[in-house]
Short mmCIF file of C-alpha atoms in Angstrom, two decimals:
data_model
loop_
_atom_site.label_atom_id
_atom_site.label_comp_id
_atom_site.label_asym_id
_atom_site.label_seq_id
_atom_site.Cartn_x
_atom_site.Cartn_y
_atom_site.Cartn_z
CA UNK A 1 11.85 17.59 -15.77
CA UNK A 2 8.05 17.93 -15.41
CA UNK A 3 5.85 19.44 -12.72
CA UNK A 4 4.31 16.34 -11.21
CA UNK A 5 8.18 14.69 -10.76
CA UNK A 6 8.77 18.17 -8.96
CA UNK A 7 5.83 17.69 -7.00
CA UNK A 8 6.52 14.04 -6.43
CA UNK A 9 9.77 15.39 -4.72
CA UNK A 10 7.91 17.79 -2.69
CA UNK A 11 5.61 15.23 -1.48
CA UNK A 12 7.87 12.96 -0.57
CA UNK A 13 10.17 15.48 1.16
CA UNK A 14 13.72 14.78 -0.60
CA UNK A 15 14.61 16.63 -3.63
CA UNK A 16 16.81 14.51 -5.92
CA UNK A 17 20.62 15.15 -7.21
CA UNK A 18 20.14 13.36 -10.17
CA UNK A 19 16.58 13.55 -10.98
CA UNK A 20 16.76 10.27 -13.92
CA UNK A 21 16.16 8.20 -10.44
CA UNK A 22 13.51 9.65 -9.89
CA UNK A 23 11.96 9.30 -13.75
CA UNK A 24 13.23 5.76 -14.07
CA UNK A 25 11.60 4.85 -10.93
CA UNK A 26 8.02 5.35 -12.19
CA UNK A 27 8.93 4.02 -16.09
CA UNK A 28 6.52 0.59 -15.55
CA UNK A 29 7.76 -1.71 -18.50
CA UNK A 30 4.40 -1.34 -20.20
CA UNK A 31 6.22 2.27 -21.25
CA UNK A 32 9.74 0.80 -21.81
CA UNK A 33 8.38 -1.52 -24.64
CA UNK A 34 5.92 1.26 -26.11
CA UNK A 35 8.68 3.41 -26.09
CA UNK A 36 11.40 0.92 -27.43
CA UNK A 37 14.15 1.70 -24.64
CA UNK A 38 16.14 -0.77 -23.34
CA UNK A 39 14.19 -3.34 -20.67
CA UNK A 40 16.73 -2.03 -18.18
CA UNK A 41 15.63 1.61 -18.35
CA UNK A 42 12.55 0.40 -16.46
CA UNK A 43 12.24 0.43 -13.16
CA UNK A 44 12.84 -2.93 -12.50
CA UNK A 45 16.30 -2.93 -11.31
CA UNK A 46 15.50 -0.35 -9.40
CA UNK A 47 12.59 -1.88 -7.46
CA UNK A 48 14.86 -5.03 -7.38
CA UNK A 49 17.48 -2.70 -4.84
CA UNK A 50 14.73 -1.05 -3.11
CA UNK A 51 13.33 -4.73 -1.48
CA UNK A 52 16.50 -5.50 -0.33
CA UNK A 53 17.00 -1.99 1.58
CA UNK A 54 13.04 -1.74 2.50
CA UNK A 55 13.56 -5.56 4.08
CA UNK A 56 16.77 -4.32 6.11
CA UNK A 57 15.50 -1.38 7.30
CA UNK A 58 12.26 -2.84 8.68
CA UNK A 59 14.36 -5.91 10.10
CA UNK A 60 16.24 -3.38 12.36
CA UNK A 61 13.05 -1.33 12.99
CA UNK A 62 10.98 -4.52 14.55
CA UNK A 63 14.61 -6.19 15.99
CA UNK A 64 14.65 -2.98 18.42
CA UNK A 65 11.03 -2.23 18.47
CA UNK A 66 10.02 -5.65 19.85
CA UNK A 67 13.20 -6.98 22.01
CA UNK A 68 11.50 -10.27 22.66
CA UNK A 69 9.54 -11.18 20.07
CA UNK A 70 10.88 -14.81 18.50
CA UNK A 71 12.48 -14.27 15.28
CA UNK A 72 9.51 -16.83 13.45
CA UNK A 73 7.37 -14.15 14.65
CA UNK A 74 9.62 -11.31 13.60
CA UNK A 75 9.52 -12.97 10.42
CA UNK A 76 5.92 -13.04 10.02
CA UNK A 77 5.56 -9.41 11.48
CA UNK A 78 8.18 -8.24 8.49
CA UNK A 79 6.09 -9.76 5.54
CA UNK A 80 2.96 -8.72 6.77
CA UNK A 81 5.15 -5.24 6.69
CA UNK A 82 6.25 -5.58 3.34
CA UNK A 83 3.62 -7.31 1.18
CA UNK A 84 2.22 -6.27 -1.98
CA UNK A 85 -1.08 -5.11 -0.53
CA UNK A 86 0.74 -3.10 2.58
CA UNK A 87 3.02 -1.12 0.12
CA UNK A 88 0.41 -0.46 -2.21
CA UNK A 89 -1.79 0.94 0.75
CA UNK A 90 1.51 3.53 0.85
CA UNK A 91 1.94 3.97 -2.57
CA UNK A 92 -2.05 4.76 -2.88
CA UNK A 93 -1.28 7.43 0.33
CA UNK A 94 1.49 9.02 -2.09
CA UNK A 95 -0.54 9.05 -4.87
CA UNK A 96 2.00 7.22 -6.39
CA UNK A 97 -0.18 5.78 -9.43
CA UNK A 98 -0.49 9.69 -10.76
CA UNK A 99 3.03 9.84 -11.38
CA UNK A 100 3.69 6.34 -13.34
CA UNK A 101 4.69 6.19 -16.86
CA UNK A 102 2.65 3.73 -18.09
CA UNK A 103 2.13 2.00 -21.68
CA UNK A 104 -1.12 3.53 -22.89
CA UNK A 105 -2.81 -0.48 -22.62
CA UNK A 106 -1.61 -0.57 -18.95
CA UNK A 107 -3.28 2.85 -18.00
CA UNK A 108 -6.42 2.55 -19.99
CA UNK A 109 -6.85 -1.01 -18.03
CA UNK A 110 -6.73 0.96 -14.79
CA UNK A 111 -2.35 -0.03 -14.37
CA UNK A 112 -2.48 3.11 -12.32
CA UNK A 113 -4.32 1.60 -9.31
CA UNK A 114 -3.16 -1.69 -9.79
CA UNK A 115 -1.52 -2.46 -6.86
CA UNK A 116 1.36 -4.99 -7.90
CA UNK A 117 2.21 -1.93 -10.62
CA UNK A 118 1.96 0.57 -7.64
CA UNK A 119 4.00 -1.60 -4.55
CA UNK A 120 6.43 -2.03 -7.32
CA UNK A 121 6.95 1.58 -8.09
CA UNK A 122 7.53 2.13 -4.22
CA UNK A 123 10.29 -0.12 -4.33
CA UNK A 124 11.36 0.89 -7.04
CA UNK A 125 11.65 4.73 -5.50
CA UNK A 126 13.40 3.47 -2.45
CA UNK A 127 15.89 1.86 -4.40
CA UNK A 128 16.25 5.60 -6.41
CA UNK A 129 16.54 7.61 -2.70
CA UNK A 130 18.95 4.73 -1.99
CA UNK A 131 21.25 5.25 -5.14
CA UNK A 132 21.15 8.96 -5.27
CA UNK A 133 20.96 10.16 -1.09
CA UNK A 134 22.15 7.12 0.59
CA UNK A 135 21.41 4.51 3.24
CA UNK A 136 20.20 7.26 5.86
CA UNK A 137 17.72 9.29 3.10
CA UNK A 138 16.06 5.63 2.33
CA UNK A 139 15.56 4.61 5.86
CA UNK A 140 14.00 8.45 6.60
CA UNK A 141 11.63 7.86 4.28
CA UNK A 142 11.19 4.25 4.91
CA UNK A 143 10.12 5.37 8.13
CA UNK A 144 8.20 8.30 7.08
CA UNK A 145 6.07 5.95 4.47
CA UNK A 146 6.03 2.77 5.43
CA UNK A 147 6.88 1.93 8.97
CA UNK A 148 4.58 4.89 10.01
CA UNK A 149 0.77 3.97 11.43
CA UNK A 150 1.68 0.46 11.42
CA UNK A 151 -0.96 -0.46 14.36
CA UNK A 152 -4.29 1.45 12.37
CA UNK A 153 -2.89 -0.78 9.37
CA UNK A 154 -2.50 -3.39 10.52
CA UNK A 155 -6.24 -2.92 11.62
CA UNK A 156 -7.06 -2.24 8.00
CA UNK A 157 -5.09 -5.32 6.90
CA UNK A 158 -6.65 -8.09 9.44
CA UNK A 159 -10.49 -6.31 9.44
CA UNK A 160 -12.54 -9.06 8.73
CA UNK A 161 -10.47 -11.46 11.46
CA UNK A 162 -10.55 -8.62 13.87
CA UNK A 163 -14.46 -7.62 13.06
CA UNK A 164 -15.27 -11.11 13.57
CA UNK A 165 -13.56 -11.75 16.94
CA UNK A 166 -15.36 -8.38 17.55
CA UNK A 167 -18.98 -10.08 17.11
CA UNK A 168 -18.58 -13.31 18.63
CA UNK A 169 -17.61 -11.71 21.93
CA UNK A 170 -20.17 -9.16 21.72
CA UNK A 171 -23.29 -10.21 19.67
CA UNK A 172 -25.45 -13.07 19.03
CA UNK A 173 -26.05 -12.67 15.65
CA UNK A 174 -23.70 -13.24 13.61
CA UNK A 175 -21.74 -11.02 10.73
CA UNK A 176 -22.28 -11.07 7.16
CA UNK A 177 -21.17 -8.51 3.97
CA UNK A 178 -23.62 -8.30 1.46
CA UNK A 179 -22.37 -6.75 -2.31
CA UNK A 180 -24.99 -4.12 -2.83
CA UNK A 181 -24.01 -2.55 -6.22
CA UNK A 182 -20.83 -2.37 -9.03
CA UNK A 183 -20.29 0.29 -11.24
CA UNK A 184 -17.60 0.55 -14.10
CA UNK A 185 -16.55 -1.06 -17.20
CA UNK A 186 -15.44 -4.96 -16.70
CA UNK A 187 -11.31 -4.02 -16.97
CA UNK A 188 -12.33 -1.33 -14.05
CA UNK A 189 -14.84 -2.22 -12.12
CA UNK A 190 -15.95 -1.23 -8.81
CA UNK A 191 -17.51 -3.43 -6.20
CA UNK A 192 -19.29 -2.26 -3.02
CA UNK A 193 -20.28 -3.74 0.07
CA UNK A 194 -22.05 -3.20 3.17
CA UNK A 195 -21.60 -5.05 6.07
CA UNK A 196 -24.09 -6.37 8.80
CA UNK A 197 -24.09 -7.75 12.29
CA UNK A 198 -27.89 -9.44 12.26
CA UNK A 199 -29.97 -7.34 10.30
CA UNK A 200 -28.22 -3.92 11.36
CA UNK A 201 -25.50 -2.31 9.04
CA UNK A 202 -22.44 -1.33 11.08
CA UNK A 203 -20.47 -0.02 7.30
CA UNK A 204 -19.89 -0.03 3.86
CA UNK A 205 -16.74 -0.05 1.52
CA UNK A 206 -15.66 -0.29 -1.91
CA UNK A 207 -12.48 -1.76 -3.72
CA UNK A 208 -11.53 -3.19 -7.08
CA UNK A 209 -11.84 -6.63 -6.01
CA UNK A 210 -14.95 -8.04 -3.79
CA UNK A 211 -12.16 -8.93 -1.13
CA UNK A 212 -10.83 -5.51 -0.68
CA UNK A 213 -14.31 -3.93 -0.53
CA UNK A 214 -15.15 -6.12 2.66
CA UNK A 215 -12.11 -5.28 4.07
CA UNK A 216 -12.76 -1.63 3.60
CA UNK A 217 -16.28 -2.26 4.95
CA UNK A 218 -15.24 -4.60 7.94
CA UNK A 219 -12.86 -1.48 8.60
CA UNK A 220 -15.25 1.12 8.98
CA UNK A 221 -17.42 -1.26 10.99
CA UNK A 222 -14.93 -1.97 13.06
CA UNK A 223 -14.17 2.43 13.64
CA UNK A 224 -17.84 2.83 14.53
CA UNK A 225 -18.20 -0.28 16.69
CA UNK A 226 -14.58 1.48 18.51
CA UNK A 227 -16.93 4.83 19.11
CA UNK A 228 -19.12 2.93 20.56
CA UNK A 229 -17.09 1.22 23.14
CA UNK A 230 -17.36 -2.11 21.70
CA UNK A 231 -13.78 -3.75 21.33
#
């Protein structure tokens, strides 16, 4: 077993009885078929079990969190919860990318920050905690990972909507993201964006796609438009 699994369990807080969980969890099949093992050594199956326990265990968490909130609603709460975007913002939180076995065409094409590779991989990793600790160990660190800061991300999720509510009630002008440089080669690239309410910047933000760097942007406007007492 190698130092960054180790560290995986100390990050994570639960230290494995059978550690080949833990590896199979981060085997993407990229590795699987480079390697020639079996497609079910992958951690496919794996992620497979850990959507059906992460989708329980935040059903119960928003049935008692929110006693009268209709169940379309609680519906709509869940997958917002759930989706590939919100794990991957965990995964990315975990690190999770730096400890994925990946094919070496997957991680050259940046499969490490890719974040259908990296929701998948959380999934997957519940479903190991599930198989080797339990019910109880998976909806610790369900709650520990996922379910935890779910108001600031859901912030970070709905930034643009929320930024834009934000200006109508508050400005004249109205807002506008500009994309003010990309760096990187085409399979990696890097776009940034600033964001303005008239002519004034309020923030910037970068991302892999143009979309998540004017979310990232709209965020941080939305943080320094909060300090100044404009909500």
């Amino acid at each position: 077993m190698n130092q960054s699994i180790q560290s995986l369990e100390k990050k994570i807080n639960y230290h494995f009885q059978n550690t080949k969980l833990l590896k199979q969890a981060m085997i993407h099949s990229s590795y699987a078929n480079e390697k020639h093992l079996p497609k079910y050594e992958c951690n496919e199956r794996l992620e497979f079990l850990g959507d059906a326990v992460l989708e329980l265990v935040s059903s119960e968490f928003l049935f008692y969190a929110h006693t009268k909130m209709p169940e379309g609603e609680l519906t709509k709460t869940r997958a917002s919860i759930v989706c590939e975007p919100a794990l991957a913002f965990c995964a990315r939180e975990l690190q999770l990318g730096e400890y994925l076995l990946l094919g070496k065409g997957e991680d050259a094409t940046g499969g490490r920050k890719r974040e259908s590779i990296t929701s998948d991989a959380l999934e997957a990793l519940i479903g190991a905690i599930y198989l080797d600790g339990g019910f109880a160990n998976a909806k610790e660190f369900i709650h520990r990972f996922v379910l935890n800061d779910l108001e600031n991300r859901k912030l970070f999720f709905d930034s643009k909507t929320i930024l834009q509510e934000i200006v109508q009630a508050h400005f004249k002008d109205p807002v506008h993201y500009e994309l003010t440089g990309e760096k990187g080669p085409d399979h990696d690239k890097i776009f940034e964006v600033s964001v303005f309410i008239g002519q004034k910047e309020w923030g910037c933000g970068s991302g892999r796609t143009k979309k998540a760097a004017e979310q990232e942007a709209a965020y941080q406007s939305i943080l320094k438009l909060h300090q100044n007492n404009i909500k």
